[in-house]
PDB file of N, CA and C in Angstrom:
ATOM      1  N   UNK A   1     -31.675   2.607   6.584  1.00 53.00           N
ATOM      2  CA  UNK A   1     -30.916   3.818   6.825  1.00 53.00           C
ATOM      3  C   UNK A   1     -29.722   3.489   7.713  1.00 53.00           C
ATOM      4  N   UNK A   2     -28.121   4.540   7.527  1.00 69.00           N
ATOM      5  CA  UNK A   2     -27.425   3.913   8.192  1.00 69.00           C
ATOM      6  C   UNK A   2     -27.002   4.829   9.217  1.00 69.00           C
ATOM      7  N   UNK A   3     -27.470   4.115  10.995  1.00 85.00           N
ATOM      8  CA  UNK A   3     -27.546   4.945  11.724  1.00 85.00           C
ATOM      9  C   UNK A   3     -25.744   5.815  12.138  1.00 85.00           C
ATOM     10  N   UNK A   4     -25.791   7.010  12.398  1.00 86.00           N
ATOM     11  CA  UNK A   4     -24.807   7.725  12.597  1.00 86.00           C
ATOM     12  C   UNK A   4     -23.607   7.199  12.813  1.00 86.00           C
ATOM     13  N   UNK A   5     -23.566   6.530  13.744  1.00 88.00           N
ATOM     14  CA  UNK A   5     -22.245   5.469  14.353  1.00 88.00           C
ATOM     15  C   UNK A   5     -21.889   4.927  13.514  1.00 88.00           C
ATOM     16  N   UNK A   6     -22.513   4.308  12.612  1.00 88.00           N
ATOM     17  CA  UNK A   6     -22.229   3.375  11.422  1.00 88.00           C
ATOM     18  C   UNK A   6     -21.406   4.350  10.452  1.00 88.00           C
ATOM     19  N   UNK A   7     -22.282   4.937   9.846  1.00 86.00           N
ATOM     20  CA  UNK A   7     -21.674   6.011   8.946  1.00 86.00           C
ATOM     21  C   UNK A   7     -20.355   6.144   9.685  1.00 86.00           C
ATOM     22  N   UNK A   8     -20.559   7.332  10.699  1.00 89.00           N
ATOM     23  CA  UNK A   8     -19.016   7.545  11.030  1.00 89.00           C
ATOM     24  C   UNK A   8     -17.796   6.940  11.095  1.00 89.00           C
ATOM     25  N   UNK A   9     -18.357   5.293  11.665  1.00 92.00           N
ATOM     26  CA  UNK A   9     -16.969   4.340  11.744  1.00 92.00           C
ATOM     27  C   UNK A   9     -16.849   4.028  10.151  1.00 92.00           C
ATOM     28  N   UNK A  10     -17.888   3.566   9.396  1.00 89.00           N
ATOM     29  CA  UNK A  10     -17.324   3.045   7.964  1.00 89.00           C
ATOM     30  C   UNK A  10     -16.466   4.825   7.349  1.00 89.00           C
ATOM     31  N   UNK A  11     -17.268   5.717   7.607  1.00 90.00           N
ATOM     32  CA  UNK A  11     -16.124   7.296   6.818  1.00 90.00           C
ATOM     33  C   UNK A  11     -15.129   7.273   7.434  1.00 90.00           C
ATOM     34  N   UNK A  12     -14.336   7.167   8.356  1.00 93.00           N
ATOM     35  CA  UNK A  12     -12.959   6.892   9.102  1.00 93.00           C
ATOM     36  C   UNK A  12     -12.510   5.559   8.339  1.00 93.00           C
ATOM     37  N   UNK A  13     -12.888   4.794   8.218  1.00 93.00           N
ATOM     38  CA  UNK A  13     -12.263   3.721   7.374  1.00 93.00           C
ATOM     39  C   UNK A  13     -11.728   3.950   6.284  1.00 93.00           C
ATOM     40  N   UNK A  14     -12.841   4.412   5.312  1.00 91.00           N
ATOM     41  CA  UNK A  14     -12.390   4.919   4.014  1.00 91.00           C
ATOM     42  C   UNK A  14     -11.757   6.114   3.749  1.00 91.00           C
ATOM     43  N   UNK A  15     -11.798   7.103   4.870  1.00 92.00           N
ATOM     44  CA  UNK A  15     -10.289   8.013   5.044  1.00 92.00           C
ATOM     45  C   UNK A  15      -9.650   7.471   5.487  1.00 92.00           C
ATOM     46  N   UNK A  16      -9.178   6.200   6.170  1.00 94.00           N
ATOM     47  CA  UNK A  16      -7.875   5.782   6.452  1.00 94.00           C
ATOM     48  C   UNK A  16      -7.220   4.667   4.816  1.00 94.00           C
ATOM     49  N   UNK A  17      -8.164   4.289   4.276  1.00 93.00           N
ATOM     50  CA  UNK A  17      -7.720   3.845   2.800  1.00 93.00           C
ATOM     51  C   UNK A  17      -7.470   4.740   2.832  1.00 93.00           C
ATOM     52  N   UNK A  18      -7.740   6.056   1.960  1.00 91.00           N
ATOM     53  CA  UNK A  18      -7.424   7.198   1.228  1.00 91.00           C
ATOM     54  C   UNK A  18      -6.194   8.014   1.508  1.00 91.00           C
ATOM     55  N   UNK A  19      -5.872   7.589   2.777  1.00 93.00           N
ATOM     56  CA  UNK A  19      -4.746   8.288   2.876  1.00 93.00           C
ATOM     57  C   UNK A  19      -3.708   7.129   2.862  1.00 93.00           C
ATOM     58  N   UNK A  20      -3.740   5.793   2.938  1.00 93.00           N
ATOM     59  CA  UNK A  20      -3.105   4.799   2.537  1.00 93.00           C
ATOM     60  C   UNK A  20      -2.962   5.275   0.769  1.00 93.00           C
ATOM     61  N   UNK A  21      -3.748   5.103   0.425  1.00 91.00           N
ATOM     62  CA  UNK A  21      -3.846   5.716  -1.635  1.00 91.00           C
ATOM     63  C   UNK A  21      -3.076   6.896  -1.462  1.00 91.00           C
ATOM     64  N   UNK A  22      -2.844   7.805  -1.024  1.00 91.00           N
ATOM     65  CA  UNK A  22      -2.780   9.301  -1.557  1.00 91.00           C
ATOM     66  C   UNK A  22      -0.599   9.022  -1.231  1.00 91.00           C
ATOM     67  N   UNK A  23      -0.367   8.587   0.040  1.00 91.00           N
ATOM     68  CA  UNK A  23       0.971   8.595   0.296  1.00 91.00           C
ATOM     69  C   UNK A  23       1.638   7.338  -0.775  1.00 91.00           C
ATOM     70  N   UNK A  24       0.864   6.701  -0.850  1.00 90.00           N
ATOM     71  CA  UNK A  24       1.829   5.621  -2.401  1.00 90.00           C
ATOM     72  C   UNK A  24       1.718   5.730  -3.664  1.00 90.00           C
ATOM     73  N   UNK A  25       0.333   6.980  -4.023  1.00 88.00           N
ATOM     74  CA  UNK A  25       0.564   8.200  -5.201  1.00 88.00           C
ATOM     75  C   UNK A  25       1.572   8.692  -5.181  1.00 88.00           C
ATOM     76  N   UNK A  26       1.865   9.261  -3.601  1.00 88.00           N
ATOM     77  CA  UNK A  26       3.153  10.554  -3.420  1.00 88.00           C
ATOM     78  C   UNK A  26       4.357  10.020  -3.670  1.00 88.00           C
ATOM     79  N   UNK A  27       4.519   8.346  -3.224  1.00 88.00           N
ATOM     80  CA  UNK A  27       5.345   7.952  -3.625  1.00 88.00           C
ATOM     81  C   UNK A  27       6.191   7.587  -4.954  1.00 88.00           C
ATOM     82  N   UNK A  28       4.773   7.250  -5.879  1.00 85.00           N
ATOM     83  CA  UNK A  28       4.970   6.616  -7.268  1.00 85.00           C
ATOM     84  C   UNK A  28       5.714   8.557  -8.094  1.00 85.00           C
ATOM     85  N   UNK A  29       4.663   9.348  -7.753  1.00 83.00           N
ATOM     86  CA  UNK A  29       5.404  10.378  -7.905  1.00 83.00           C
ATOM     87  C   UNK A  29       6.791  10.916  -7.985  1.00 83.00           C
ATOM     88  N   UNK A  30       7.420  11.030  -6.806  1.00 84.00           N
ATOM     89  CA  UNK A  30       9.017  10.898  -6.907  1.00 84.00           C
ATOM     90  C   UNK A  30       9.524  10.146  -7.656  1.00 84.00           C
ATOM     91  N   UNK A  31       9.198   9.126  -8.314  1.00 85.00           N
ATOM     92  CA  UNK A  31      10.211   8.328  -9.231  1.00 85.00           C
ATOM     93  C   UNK A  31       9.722   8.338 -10.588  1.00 85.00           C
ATOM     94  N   UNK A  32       8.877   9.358 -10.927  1.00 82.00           N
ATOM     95  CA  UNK A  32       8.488  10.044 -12.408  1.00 82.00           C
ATOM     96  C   UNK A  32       9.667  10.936 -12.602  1.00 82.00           C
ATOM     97  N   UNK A  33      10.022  11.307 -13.988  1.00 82.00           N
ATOM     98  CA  UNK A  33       9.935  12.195 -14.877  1.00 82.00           C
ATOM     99  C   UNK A  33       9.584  13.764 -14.493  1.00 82.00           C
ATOM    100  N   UNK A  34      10.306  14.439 -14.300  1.00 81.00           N
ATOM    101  CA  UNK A  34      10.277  16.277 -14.084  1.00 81.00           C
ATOM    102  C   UNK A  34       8.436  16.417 -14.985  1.00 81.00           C
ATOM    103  N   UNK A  35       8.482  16.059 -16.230  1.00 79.00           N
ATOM    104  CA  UNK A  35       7.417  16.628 -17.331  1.00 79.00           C
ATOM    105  C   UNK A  35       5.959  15.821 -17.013  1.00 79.00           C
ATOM    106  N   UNK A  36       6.324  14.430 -16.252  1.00 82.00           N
ATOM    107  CA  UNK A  36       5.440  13.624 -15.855  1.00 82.00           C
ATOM    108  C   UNK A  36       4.745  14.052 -14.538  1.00 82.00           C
ATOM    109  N   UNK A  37       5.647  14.507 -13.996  1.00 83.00           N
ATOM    110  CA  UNK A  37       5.176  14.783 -12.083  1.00 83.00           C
ATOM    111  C   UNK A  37       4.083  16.083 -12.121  1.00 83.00           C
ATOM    112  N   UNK A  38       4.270  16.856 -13.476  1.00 84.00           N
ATOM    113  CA  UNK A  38       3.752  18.133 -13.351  1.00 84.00           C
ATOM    114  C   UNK A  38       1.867  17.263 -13.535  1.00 84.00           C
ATOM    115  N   UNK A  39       1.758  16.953 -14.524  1.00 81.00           N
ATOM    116  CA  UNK A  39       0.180  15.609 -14.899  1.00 81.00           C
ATOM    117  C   UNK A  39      -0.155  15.213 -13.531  1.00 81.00           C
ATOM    118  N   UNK A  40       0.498  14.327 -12.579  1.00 86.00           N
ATOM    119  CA  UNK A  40       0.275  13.521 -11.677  1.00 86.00           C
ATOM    120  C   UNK A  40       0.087  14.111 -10.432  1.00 86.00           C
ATOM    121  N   UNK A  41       0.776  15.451 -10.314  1.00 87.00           N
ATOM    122  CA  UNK A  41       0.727  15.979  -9.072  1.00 87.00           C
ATOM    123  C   UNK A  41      -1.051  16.807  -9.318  1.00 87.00           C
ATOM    124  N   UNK A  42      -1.544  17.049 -10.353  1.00 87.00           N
ATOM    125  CA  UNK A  42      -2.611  17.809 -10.344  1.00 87.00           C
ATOM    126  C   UNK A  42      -3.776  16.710  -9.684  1.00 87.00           C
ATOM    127  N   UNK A  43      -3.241  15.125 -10.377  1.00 85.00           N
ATOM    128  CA  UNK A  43      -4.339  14.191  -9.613  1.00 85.00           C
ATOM    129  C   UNK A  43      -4.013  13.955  -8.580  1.00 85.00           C
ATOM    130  N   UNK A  44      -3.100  14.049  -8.022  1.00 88.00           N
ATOM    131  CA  UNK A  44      -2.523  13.654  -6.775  1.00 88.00           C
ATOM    132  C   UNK A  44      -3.501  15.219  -5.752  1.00 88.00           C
ATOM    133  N   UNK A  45      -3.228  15.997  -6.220  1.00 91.00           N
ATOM    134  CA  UNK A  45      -3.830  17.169  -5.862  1.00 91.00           C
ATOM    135  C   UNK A  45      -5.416  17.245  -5.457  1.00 91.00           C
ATOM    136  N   UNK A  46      -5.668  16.362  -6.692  1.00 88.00           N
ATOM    137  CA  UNK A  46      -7.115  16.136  -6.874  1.00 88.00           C
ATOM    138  C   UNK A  46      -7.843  14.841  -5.871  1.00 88.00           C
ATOM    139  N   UNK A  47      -6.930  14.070  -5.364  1.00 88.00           N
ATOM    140  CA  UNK A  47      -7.281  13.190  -4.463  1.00 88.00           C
ATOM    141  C   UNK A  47      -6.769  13.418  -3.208  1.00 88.00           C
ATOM    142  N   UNK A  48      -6.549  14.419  -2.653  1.00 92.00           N
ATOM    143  CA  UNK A  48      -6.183  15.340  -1.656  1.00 92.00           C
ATOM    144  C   UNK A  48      -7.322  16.286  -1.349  1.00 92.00           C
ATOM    145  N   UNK A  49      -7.468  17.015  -2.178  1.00 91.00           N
ATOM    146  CA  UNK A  49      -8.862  17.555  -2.019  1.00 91.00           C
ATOM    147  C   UNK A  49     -10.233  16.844  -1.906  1.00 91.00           C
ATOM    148  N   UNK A  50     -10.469  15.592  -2.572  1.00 88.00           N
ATOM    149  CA  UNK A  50     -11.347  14.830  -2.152  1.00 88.00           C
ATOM    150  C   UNK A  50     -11.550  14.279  -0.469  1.00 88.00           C
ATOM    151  N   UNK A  51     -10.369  13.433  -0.331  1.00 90.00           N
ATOM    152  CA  UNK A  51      -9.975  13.538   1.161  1.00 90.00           C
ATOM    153  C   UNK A  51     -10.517  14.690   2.286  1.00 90.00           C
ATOM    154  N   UNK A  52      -9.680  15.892   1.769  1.00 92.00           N
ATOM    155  CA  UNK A  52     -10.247  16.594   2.828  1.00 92.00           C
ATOM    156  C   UNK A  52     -11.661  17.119   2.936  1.00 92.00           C
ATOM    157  N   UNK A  53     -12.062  17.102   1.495  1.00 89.00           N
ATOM    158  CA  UNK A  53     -13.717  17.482   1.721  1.00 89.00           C
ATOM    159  C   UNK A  53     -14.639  16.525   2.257  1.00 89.00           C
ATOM    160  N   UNK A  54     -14.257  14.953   2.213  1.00 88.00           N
ATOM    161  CA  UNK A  54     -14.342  14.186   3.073  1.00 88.00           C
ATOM    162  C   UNK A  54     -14.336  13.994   4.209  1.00 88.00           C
ATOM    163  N   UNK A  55     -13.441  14.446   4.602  1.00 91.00           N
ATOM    164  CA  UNK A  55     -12.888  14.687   6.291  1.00 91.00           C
ATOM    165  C   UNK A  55     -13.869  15.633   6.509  1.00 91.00           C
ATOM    166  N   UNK A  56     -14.211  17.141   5.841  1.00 90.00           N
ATOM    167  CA  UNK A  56     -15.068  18.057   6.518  1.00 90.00           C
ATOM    168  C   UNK A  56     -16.536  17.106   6.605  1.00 90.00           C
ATOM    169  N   UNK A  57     -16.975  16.223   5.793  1.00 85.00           N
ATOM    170  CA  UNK A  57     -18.249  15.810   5.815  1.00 85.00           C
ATOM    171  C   UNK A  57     -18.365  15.120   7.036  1.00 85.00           C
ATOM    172  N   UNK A  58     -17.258  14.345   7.248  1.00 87.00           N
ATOM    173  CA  UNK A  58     -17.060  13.286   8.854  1.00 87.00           C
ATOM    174  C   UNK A  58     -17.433  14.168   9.691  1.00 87.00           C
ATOM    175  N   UNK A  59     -16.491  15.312   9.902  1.00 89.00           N
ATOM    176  CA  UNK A  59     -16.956  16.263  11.125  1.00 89.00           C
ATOM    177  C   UNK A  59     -17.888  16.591  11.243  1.00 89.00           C
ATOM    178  N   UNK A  60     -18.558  17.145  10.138  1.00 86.00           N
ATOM    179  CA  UNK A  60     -20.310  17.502  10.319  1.00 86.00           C
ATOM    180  C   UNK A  60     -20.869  16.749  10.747  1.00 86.00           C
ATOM    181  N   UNK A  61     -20.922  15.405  10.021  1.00 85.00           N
ATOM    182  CA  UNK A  61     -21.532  14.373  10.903  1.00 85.00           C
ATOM    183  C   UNK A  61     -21.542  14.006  11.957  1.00 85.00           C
ATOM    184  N   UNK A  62     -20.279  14.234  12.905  1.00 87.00           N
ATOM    185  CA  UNK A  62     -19.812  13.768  14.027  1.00 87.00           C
ATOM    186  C   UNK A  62     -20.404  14.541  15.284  1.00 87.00           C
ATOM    187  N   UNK A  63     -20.931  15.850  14.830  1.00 87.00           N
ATOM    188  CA  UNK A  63     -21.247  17.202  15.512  1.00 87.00           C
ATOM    189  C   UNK A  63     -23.504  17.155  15.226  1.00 87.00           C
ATOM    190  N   UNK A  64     -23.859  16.568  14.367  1.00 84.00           N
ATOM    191  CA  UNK A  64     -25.251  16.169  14.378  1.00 84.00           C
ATOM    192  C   UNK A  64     -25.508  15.658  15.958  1.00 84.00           C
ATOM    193  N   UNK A  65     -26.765  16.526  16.050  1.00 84.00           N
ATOM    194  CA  UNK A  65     -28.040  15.115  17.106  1.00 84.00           C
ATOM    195  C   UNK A  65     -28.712  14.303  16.302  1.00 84.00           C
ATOM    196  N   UNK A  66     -28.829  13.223  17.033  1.00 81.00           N
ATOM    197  CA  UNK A  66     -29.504  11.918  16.558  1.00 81.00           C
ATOM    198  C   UNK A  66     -30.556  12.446  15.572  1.00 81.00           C
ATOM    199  N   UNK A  67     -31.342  13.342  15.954  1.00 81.00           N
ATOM    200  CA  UNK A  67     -32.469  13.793  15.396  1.00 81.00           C
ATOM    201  C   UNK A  67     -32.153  14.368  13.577  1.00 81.00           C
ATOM    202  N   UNK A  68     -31.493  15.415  14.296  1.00 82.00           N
ATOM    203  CA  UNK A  68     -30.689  15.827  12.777  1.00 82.00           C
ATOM    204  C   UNK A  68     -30.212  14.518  11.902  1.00 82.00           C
ATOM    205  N   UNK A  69     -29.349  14.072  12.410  1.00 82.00           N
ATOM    206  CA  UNK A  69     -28.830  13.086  11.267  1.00 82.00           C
ATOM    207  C   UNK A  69     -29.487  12.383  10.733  1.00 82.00           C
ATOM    208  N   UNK A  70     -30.757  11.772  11.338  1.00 79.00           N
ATOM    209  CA  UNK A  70     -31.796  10.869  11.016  1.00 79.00           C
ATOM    210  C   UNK A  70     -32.584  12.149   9.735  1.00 79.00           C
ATOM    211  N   UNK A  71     -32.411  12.990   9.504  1.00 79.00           N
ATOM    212  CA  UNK A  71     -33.062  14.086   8.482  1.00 79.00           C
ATOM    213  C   UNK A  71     -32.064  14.159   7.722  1.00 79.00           C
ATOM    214  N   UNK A  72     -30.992  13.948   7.764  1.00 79.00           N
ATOM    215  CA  UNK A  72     -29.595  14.464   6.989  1.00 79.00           C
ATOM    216  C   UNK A  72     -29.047  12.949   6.612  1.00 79.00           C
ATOM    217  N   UNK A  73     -29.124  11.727   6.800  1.00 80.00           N
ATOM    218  CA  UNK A  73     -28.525  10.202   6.701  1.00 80.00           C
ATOM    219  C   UNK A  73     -28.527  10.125   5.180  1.00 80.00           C
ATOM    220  N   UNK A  74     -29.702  10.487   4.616  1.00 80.00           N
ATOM    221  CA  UNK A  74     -29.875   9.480   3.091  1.00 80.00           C
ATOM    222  C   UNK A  74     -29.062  10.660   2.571  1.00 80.00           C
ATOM    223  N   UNK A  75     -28.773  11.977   2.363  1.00 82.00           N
ATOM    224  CA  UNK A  75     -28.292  12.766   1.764  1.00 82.00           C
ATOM    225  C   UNK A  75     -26.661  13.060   2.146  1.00 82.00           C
ATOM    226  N   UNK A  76     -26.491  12.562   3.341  1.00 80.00           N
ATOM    227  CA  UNK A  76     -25.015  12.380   3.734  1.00 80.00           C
ATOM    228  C   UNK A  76     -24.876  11.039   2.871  1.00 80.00           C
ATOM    229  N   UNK A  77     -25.187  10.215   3.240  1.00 83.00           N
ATOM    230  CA  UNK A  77     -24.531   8.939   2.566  1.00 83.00           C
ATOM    231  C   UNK A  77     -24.122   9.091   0.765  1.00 83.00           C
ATOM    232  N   UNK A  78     -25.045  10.184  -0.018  1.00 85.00           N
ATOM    233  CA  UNK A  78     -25.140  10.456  -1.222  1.00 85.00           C
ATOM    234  C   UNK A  78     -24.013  11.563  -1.193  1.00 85.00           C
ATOM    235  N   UNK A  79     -23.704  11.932  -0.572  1.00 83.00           N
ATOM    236  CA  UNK A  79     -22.399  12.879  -0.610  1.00 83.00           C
ATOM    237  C   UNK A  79     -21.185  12.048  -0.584  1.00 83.00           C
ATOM    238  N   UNK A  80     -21.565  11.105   0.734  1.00 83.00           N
ATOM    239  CA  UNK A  80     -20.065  10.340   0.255  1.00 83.00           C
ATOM    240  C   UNK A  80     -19.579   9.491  -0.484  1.00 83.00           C
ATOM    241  N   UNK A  81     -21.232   8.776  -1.128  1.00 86.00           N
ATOM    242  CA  UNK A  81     -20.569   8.395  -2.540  1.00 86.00           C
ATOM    243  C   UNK A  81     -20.060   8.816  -3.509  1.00 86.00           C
ATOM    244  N   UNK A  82     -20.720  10.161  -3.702  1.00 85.00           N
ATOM    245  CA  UNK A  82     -20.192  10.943  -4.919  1.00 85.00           C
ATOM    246  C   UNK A  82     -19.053  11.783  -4.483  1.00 85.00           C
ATOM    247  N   UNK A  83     -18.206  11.288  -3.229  1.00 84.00           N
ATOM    248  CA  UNK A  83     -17.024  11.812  -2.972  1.00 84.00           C
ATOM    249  C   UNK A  83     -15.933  11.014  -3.441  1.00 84.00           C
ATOM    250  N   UNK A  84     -15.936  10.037  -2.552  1.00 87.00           N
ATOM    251  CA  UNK A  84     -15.759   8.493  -3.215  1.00 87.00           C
ATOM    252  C   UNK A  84     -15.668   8.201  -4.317  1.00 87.00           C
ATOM    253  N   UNK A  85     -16.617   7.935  -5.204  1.00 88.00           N
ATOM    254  CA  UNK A  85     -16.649   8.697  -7.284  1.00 88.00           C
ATOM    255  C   UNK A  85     -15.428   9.239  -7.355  1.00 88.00           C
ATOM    256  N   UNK A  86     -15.233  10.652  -7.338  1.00 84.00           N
ATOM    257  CA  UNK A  86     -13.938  11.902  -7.509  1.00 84.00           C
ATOM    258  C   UNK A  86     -12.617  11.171  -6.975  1.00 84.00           C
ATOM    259  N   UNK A  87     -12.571  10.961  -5.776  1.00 83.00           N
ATOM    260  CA  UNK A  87     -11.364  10.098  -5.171  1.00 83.00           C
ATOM    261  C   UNK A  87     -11.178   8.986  -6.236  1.00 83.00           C
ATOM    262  N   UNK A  88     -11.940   7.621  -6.481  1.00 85.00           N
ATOM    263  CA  UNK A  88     -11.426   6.822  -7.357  1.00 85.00           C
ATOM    264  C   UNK A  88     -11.186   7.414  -9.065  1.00 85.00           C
ATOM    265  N   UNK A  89     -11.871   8.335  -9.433  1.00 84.00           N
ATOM    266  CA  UNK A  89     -11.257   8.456 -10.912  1.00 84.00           C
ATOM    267  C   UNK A  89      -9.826   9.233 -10.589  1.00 84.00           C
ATOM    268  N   UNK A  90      -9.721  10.066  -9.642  1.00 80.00           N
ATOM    269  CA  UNK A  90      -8.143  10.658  -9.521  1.00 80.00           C
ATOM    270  C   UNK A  90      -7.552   9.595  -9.043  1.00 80.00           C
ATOM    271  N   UNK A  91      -7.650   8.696  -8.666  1.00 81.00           N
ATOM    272  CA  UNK A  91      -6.544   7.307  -8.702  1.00 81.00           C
ATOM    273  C   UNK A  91      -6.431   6.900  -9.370  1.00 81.00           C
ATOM    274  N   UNK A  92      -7.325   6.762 -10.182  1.00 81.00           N
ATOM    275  CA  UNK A  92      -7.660   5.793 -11.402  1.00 81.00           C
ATOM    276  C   UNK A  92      -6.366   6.246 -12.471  1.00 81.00           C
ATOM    277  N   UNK A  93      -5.975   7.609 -12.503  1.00 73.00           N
ATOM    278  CA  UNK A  93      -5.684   8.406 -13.437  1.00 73.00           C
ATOM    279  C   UNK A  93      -4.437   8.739 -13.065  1.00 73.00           C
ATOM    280  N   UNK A  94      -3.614   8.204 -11.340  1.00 74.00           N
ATOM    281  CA  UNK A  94      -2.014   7.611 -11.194  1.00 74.00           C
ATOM    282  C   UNK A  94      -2.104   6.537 -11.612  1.00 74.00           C
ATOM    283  N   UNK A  95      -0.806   6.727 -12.159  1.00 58.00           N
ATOM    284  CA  UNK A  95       0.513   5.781 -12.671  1.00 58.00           C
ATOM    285  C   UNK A  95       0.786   4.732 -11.847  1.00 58.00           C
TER     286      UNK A  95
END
């Protein structure tokens, strides 16, 4: 099991990728096509919202007692994979 601290420092990591990913989406963006940007901004959109529902999961976590989280660990960690999931296919799916 991965104790709280852990979790938290590796989810700050991978929101600091993600927002490394999301601003060189934003970038590749601007140098599309008017008809193209309308497609890209919805994934771009879509890996924005991953992010932040991400970010809300960090905070929850961050706000647990030891006790709690040790009841909540295996089912947090399964959230942020399958957050993680959503984030990489909306990258997957910029240009």
């Amino acid at each position: 099991m991965t104790t709280q601290a852990a979790y938290i420092q590796k989810a700050e990591a991978r929101l600091n990728q993600w927002d490394a990913q999301i601003l060189s989406a934003a970038a590749k963006l601007q140098e599309l096509k008017a008809d193209e940007k309308i497609a890209q901004k919805e994934r771009l959109d879509a890996m924005r919202a991953k992010r932040d529902e991400a970010q809300q999961k960090l905070v929850e976590a961050q706000v647990l007692s030891e006790e709690a989280w040790s009841e909540l660990a295996i089912s947090a960690t399964e959230a942020w994979e399958n957050l993680e999931e959503g984030f990489k296919n909306a990258a997957r799916k910029i240009h």
